Short mmCIF file of C-alpha atoms in Angstrom, two decimals:
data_model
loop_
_atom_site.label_atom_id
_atom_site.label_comp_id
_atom_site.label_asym_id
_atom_site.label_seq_id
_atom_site.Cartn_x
_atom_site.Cartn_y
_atom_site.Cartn_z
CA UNK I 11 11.00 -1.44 15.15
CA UNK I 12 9.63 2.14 14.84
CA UNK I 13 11.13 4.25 12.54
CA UNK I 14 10.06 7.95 12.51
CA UNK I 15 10.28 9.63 9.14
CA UNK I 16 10.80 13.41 7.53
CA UNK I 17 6.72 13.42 6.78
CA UNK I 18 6.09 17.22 6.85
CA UNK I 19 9.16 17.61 5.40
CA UNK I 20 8.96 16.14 2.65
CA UNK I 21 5.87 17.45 2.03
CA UNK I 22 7.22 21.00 2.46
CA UNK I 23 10.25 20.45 0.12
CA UNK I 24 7.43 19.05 -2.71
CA UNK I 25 5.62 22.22 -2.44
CA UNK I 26 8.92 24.19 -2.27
CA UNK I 27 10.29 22.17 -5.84
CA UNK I 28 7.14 22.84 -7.00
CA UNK I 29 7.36 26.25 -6.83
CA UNK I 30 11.09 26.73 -7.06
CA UNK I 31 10.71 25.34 -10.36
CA UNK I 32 6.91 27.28 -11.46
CA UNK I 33 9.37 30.55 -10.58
CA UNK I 34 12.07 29.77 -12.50
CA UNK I 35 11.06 27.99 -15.39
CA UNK I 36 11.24 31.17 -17.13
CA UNK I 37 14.64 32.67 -15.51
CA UNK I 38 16.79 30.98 -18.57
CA UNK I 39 18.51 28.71 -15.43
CA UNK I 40 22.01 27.63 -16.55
CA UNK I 41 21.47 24.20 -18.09
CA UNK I 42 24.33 22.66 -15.72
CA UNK I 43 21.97 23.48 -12.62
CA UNK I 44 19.02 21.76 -13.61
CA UNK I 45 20.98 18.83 -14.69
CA UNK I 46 22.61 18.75 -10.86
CA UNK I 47 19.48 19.11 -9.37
CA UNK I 48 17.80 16.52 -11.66
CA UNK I 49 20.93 13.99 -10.76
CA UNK I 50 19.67 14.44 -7.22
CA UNK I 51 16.64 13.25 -7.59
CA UNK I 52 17.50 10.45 -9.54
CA UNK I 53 19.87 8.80 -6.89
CA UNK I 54 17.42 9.50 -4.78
CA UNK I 55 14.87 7.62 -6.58
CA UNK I 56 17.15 4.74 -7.67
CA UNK I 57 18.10 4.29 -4.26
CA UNK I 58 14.69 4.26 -2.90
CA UNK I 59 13.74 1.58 -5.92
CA UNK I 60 17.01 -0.87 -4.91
CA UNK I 61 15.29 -1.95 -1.66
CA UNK I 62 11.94 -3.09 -2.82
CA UNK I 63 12.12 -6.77 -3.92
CA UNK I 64 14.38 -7.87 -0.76
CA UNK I 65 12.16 -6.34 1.75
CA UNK I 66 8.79 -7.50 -0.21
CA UNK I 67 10.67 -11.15 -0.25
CA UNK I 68 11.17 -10.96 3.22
CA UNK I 69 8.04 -9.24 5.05
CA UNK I 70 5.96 -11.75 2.49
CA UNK I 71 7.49 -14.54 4.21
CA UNK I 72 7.05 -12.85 7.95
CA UNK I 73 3.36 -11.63 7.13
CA UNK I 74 1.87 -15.37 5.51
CA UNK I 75 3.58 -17.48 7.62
CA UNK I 76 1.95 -15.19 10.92
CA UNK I 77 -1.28 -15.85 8.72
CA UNK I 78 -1.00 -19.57 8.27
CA UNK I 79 -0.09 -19.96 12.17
CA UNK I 80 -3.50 -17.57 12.55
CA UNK I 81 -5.78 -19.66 10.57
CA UNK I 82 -4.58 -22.83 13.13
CA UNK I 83 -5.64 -20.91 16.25
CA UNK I 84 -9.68 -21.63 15.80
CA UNK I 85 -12.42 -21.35 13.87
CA UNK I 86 -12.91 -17.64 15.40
CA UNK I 87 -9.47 -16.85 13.03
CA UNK I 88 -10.44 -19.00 10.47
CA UNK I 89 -13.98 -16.92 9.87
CA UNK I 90 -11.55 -13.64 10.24
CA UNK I 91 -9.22 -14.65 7.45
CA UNK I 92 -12.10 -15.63 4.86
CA UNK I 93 -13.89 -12.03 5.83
CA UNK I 94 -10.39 -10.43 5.38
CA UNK I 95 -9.69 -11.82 1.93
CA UNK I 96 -13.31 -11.36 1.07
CA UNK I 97 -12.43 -7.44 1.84
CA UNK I 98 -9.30 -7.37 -0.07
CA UNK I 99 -10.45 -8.75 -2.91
CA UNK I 100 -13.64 -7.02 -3.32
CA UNK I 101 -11.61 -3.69 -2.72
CA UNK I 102 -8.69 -4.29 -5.49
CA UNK I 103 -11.61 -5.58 -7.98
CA UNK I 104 -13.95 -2.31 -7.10
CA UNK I 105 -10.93 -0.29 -8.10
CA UNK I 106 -9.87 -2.24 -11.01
CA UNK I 107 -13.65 -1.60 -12.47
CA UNK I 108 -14.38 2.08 -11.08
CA UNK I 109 -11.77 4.08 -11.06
CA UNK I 110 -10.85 4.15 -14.76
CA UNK I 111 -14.77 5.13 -15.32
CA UNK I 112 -14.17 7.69 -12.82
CA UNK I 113 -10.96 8.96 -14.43
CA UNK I 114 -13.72 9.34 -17.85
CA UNK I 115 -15.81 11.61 -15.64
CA UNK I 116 -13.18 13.49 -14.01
CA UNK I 117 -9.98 13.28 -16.33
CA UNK I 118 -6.52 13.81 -15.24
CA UNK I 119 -5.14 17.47 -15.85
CA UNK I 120 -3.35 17.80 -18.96
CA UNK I 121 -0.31 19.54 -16.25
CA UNK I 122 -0.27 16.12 -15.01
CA UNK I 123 2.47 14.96 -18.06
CA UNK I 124 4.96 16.62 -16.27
CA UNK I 125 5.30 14.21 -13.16
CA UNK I 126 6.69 11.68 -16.26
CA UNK I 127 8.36 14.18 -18.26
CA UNK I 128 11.86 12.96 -17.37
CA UNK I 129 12.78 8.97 -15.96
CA UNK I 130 9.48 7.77 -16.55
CA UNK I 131 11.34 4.48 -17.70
CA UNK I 132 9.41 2.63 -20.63
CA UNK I 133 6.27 0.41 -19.34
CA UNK I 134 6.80 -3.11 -19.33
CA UNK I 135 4.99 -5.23 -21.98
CA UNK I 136 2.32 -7.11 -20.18
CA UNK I 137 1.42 -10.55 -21.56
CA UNK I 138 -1.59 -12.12 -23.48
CA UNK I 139 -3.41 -14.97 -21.22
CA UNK I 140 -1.62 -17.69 -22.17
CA UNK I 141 2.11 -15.97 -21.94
CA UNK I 142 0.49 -14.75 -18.52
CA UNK I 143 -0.15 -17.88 -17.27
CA UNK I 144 3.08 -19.44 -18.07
CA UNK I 145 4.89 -16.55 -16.28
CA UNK I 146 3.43 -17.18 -12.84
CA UNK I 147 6.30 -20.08 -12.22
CA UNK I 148 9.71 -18.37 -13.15
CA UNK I 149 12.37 -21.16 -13.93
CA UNK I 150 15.06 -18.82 -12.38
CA UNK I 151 14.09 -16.78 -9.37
CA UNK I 152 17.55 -14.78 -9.49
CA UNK I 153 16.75 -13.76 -13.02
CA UNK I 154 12.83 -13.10 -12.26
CA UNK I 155 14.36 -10.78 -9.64
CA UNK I 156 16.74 -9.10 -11.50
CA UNK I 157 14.03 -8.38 -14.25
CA UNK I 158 11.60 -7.28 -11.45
CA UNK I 159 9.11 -9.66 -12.44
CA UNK I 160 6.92 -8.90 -9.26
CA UNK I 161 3.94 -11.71 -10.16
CA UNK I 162 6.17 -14.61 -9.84
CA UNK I 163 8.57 -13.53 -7.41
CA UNK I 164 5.14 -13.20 -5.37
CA UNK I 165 3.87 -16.47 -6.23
CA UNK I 166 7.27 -18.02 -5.01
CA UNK I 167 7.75 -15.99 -1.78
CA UNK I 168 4.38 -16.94 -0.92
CA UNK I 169 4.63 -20.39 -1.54
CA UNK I 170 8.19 -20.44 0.30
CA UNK I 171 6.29 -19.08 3.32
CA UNK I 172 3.89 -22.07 3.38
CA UNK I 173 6.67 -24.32 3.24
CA UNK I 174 8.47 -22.64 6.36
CA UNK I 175 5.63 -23.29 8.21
CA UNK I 176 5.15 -27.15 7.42
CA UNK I 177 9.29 -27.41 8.49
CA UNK I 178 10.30 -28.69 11.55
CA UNK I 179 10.07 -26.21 14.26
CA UNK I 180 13.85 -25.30 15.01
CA UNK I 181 14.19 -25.04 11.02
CA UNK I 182 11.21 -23.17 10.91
CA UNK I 183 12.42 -20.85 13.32
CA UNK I 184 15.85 -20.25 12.12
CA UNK I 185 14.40 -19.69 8.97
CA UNK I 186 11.81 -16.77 9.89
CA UNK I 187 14.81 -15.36 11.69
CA UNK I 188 16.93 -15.09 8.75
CA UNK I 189 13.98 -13.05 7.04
CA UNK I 190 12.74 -11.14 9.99
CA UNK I 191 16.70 -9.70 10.60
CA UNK I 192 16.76 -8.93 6.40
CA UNK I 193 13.52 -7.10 6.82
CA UNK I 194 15.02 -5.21 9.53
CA UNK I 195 18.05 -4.47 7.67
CA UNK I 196 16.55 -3.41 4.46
CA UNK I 197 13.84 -1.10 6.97
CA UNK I 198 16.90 0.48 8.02
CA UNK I 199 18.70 1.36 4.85
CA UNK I 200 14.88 2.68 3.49
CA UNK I 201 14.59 4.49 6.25
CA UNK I 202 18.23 5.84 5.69
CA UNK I 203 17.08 7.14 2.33
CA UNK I 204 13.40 8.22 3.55
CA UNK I 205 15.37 10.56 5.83
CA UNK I 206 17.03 12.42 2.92
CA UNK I 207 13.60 12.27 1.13
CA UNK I 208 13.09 16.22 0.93
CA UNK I 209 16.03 16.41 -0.64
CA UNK I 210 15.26 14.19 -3.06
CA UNK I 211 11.80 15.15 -3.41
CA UNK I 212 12.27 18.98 -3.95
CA UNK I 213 14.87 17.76 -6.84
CA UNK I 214 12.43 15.91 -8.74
CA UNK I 215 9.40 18.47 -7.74
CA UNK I 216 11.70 20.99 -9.24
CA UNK I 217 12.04 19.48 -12.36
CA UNK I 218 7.89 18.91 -12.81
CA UNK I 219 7.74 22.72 -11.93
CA UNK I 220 9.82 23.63 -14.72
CA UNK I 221 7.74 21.44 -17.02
CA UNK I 222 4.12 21.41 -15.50
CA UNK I 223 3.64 25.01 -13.97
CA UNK I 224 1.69 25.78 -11.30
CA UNK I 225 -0.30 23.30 -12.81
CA UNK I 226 1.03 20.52 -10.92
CA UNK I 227 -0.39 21.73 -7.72
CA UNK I 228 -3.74 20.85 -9.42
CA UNK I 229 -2.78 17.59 -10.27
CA UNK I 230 -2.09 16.87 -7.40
CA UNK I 231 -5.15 17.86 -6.06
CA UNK I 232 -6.76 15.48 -8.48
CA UNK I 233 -4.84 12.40 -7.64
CA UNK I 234 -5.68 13.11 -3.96
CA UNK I 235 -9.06 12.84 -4.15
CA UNK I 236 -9.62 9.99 -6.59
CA UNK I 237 -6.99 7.86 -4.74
CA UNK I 238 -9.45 8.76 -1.60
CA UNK I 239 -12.29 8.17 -3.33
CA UNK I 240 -11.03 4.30 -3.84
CA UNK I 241 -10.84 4.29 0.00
CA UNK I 242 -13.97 5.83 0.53
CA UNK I 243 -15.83 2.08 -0.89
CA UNK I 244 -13.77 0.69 1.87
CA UNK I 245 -15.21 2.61 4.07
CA UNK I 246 -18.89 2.49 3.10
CA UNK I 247 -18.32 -1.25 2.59
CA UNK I 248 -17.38 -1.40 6.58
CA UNK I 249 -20.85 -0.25 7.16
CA UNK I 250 -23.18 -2.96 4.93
CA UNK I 251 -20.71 -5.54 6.60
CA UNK I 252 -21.33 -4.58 9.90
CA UNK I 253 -25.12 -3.86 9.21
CA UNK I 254 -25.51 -7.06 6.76
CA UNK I 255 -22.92 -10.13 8.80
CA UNK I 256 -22.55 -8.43 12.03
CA UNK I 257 -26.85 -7.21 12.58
CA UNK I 258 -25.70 -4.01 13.29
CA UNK I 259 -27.53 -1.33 12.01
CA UNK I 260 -25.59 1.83 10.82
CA UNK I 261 -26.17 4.29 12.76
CA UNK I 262 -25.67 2.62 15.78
CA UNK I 263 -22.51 1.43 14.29
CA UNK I 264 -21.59 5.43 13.39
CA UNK I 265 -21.88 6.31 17.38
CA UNK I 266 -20.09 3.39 18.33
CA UNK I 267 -17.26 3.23 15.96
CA UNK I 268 -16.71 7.34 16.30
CA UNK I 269 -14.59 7.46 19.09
CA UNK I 270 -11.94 4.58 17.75
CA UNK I 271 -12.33 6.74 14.14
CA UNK I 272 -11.40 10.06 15.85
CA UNK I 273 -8.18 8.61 16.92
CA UNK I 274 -7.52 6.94 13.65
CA UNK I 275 -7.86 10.33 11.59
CA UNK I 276 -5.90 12.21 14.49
CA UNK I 277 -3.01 9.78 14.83
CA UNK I 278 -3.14 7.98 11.63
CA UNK I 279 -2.15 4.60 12.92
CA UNK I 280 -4.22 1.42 13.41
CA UNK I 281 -2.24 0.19 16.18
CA UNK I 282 -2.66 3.87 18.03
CA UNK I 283 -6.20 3.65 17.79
CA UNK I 284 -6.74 0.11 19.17
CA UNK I 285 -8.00 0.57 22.80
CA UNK I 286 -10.80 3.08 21.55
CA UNK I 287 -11.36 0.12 18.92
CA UNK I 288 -11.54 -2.36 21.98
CA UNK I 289 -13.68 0.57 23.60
CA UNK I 290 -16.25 0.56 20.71
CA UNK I 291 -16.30 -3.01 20.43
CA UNK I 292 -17.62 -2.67 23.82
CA UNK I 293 -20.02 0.08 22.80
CA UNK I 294 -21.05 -2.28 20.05
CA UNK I 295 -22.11 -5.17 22.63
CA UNK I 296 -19.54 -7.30 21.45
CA UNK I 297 -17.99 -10.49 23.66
CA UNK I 298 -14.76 -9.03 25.15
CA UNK I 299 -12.98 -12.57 23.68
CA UNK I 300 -13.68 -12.04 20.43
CA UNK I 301 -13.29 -8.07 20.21
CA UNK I 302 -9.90 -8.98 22.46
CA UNK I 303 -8.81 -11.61 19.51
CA UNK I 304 -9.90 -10.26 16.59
CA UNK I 305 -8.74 -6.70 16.60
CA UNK I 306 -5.37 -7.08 17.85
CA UNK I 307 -5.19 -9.78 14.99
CA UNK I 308 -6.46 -7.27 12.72
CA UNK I 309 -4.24 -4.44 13.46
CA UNK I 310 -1.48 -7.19 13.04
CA UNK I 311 -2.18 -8.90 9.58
CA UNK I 312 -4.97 -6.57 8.02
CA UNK I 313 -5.33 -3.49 6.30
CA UNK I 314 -8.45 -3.10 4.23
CA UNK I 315 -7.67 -0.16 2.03
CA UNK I 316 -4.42 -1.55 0.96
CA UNK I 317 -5.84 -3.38 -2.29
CA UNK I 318 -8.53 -0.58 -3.34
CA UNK I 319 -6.05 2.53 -2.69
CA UNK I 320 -3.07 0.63 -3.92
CA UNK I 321 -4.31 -0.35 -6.71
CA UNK I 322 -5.72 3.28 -7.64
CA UNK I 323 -2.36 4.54 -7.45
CA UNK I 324 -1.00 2.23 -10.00
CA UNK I 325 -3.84 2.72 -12.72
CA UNK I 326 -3.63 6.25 -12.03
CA UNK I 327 0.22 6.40 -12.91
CA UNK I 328 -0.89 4.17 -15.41
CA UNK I 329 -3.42 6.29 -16.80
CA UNK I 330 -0.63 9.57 -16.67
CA UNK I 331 1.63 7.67 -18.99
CA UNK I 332 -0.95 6.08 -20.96
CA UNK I 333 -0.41 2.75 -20.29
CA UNK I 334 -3.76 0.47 -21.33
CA UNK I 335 -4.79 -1.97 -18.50
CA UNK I 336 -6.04 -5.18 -20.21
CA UNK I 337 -7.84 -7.49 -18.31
CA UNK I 338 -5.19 -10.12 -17.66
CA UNK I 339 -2.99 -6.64 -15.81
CA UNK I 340 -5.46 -6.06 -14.07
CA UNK I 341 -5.80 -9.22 -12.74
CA UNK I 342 -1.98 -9.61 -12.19
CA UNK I 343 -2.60 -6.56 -10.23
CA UNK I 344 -4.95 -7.83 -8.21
CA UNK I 345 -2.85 -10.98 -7.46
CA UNK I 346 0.04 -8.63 -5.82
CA UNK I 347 -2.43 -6.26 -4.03
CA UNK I 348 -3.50 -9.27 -2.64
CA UNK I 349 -0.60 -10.86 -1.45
CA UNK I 350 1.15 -7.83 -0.58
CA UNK I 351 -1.10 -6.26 1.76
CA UNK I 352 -0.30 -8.74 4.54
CA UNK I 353 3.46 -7.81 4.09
CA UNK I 354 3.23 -4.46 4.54
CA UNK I 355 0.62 -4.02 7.23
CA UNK I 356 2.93 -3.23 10.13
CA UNK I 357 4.94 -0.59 8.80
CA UNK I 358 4.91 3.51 8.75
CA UNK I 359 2.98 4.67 5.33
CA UNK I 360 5.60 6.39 3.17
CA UNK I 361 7.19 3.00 3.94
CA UNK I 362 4.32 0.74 2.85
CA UNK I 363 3.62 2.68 -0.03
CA UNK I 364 6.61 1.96 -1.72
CA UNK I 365 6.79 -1.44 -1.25
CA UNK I 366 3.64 -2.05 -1.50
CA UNK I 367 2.73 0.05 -4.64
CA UNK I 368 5.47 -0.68 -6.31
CA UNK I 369 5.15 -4.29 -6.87
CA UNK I 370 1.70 -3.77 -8.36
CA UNK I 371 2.87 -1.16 -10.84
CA UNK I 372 5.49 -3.77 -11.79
CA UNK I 373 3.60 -6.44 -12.69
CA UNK I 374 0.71 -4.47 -14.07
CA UNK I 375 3.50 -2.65 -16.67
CA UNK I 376 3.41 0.67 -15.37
CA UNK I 377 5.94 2.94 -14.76
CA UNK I 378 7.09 3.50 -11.16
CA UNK I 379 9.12 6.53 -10.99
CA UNK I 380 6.08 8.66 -10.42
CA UNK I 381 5.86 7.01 -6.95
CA UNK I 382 8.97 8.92 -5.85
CA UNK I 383 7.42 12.17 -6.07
CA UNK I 384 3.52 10.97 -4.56
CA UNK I 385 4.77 9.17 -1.50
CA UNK I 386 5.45 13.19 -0.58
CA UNK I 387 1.56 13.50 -0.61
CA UNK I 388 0.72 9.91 0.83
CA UNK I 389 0.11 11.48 4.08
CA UNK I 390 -3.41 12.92 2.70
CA UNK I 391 -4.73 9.83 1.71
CA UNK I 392 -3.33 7.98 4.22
CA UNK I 393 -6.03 9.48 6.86
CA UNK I 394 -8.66 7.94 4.80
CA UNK I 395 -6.79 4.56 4.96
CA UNK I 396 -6.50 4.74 8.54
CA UNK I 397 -10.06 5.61 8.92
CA UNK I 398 -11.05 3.15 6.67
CA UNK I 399 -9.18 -0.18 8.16
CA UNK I 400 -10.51 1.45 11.76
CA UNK I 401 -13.73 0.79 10.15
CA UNK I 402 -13.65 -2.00 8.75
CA UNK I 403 -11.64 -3.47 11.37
CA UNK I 404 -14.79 -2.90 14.13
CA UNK I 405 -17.09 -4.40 11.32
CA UNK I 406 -15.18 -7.42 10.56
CA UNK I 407 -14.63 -7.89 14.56
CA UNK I 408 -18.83 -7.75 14.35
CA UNK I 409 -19.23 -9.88 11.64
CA UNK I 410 -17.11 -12.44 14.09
CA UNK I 411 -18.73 -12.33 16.81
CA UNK I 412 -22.32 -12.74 15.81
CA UNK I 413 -21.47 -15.72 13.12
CA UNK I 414 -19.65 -17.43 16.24
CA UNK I 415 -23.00 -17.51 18.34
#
């Protein structure tokens, strides 16, 4: 289903809150008003929140049971998948290790506190190793869900996928409907609230204007462009893959794979930009079966930055409310980048971001109000996504074809 969303919008009301709130933080406003304003964004935000763990439950069980009946169609999808988790992984653990160091060389503006001045929620405690471990299984999914204890309510959903798939097939199938009409339903009622986003969004931007100044615009700036930067290893990775599995070297890859990235930064969808992928695949001297199986496979299950750049936006929210990322959160992270990314591949990006991000800010401890008000600016670093998965998606569909010589 396509669902078409306020993006401009929403991005104009953030910059209007912003500066509604830089003009009048000194105007002595009437106490009532910026408590009515500030009630607006929290419904806003709490309604935006309520959807989260039933469509994660239910495009986890769409997106790894789609995966398990891809890894049964050949060794060609088999090699895919282990590239594709290869990708993912490397990403979320580059961006586990990097971007806090890169946070040391270019802090966060101080004007940044105001984004969790109000609703920030208190961080969740995260776990030593061995109460980590024990709180992958939860004994009582209902309460796990009501607690939004993302890790095992992962773990579960991911395992209940692989068990749809072993059913028989009429169960199987009855099953997968069930999920695909809740994910449906639940994209409809986000999308319901995604439409009154710049509503929303200017209430809570207001509110950070009043406390951050025109400070905020600089903070955002900031987050930008290390969140970016996260996607930018993606995108360099694509490259040695291509050059190192696929015997491409780079700058033959860079002619080829320009066309397919011109539409990816102009339209910012994968799926928009897959002929002039098939088109540089050809460029590339690829077989026409693989580049024909791969990449529509790719656009369907994969999405390279998703790890890396979601991951960035959780320590970086983590890192604004000064949160400390121990090891074992960090791997928890990892664990739902992982998993999540093939849930959320298909949808629009303010979409994806929340459920996606979300999740991993969960289970990691940090707080996720702060997504409310970024998900105005996601379509900035979304271009480098799409580039990115373009990318990586043309290298991967290299690395294919030559191994399967």
């Amino acid at each position: 289903m396509t669902i078409r969303l306020p993006v401009v919008l929403t991005f104009a009301a953030l910059v209007a809150g912003l500066a509604a709130g830089v003009v009048l933080a000194a105007s002595g406003l009437a106490l009532w008003l910026r408590d009515a304003i500030a009630l607006v964004g929290t419904v806003w935000l709490r309604a935006l929140q309520m959807t989260i763990i039933p469509l994660v439950a239910s495009l986890l069980v769409l997106g790894l049971s789609q995966m398990v009946r891809a890894a049964s169609a050949g060794a060609a999808a088999r090699r895919f998948l282990m590239l594709v988790f290869g990708v993912l992984i490397a990403g979320g653990v580059f961006t586990a290790v990097m971007l806090p160091l890169l946070l040391e060389i270019v802090p966060i503006p101080p004007s940044a506190a105001g984004f969790l001045a109000e609703g920030a929620g208190q961080a969740q405690e995260v776990p030593g190793i061995l109460d980590f471990l024990a709180s992958l299984v939860a004994p009582n999914i209902i309460a796990a869900a009501a607690e939004t204890a993302m890790l095992p309510l992962t773990i579960f959903f991911a395992l209940f996928a692989l068990a749809v798939t072993r059913l028989p097939e009429e169960q199987g199938e009855r099953l997968l409907g069930f999920f695909h009409a809740l994910a449906n339903a639940m994209l409809l009622i986000i999308g319901w609230v995604l439409w009154v986003a710049p509503a929303g969004v200017f209430a809570l931007a207001f509110g950070v204007g009043l406390r951050s100044g025109s400070g905020a615009f600089a903070a955002l700036a900031h987050y930008i462009l290390v969140v970016s930067a996260m996607g930018g290893f993606v995108l360099v990775l694509a490259y040695v893959l291509a050059a190192v599995l696929g015997g491409i070297s780079p700058w033959r890859f860079a002619r080829a794979a320009l066309p397919a990235q011109a539409v990816a930064v102009s339209t910012q969808s994968s799926l928009a930009s897959l002929p002039a992928m098939l088109d540089s695949a050809s460029r590339l001297g690829l077989r026409a079966a693989t580049a024909e199986f791969v990449l529509p496979l790719a656009v369907a299950i994969f999405r390279a930055t998703s790890p890396a750049m979601n991951m960035a936006v959780a320590l970086y929210v983590a890192a604004l409310a000064g949160v400390e990322i121990t090891p074992v959160a960090a791997i928890a992270g990892i664990l739902v980048a992982l998993v999540i990314s093939v849930g959320s591949v298909s949808l629009p990006g303010s979409i994806s971001f929340v459920i996606s991000i979300g999740p991993i800010a969960l289970a990691m401890g940090v707080p996720i109000e702060p997504l409310a008000l970024l998900v105005a600016v996601e379509m900035l670093p979304d271009i480098m996504r799409t580039l990115a998965n373009v990318t990586m998606n043309l290298a991967v569909t290299s690395a294919v074809d030559r191994t399967g010589k």
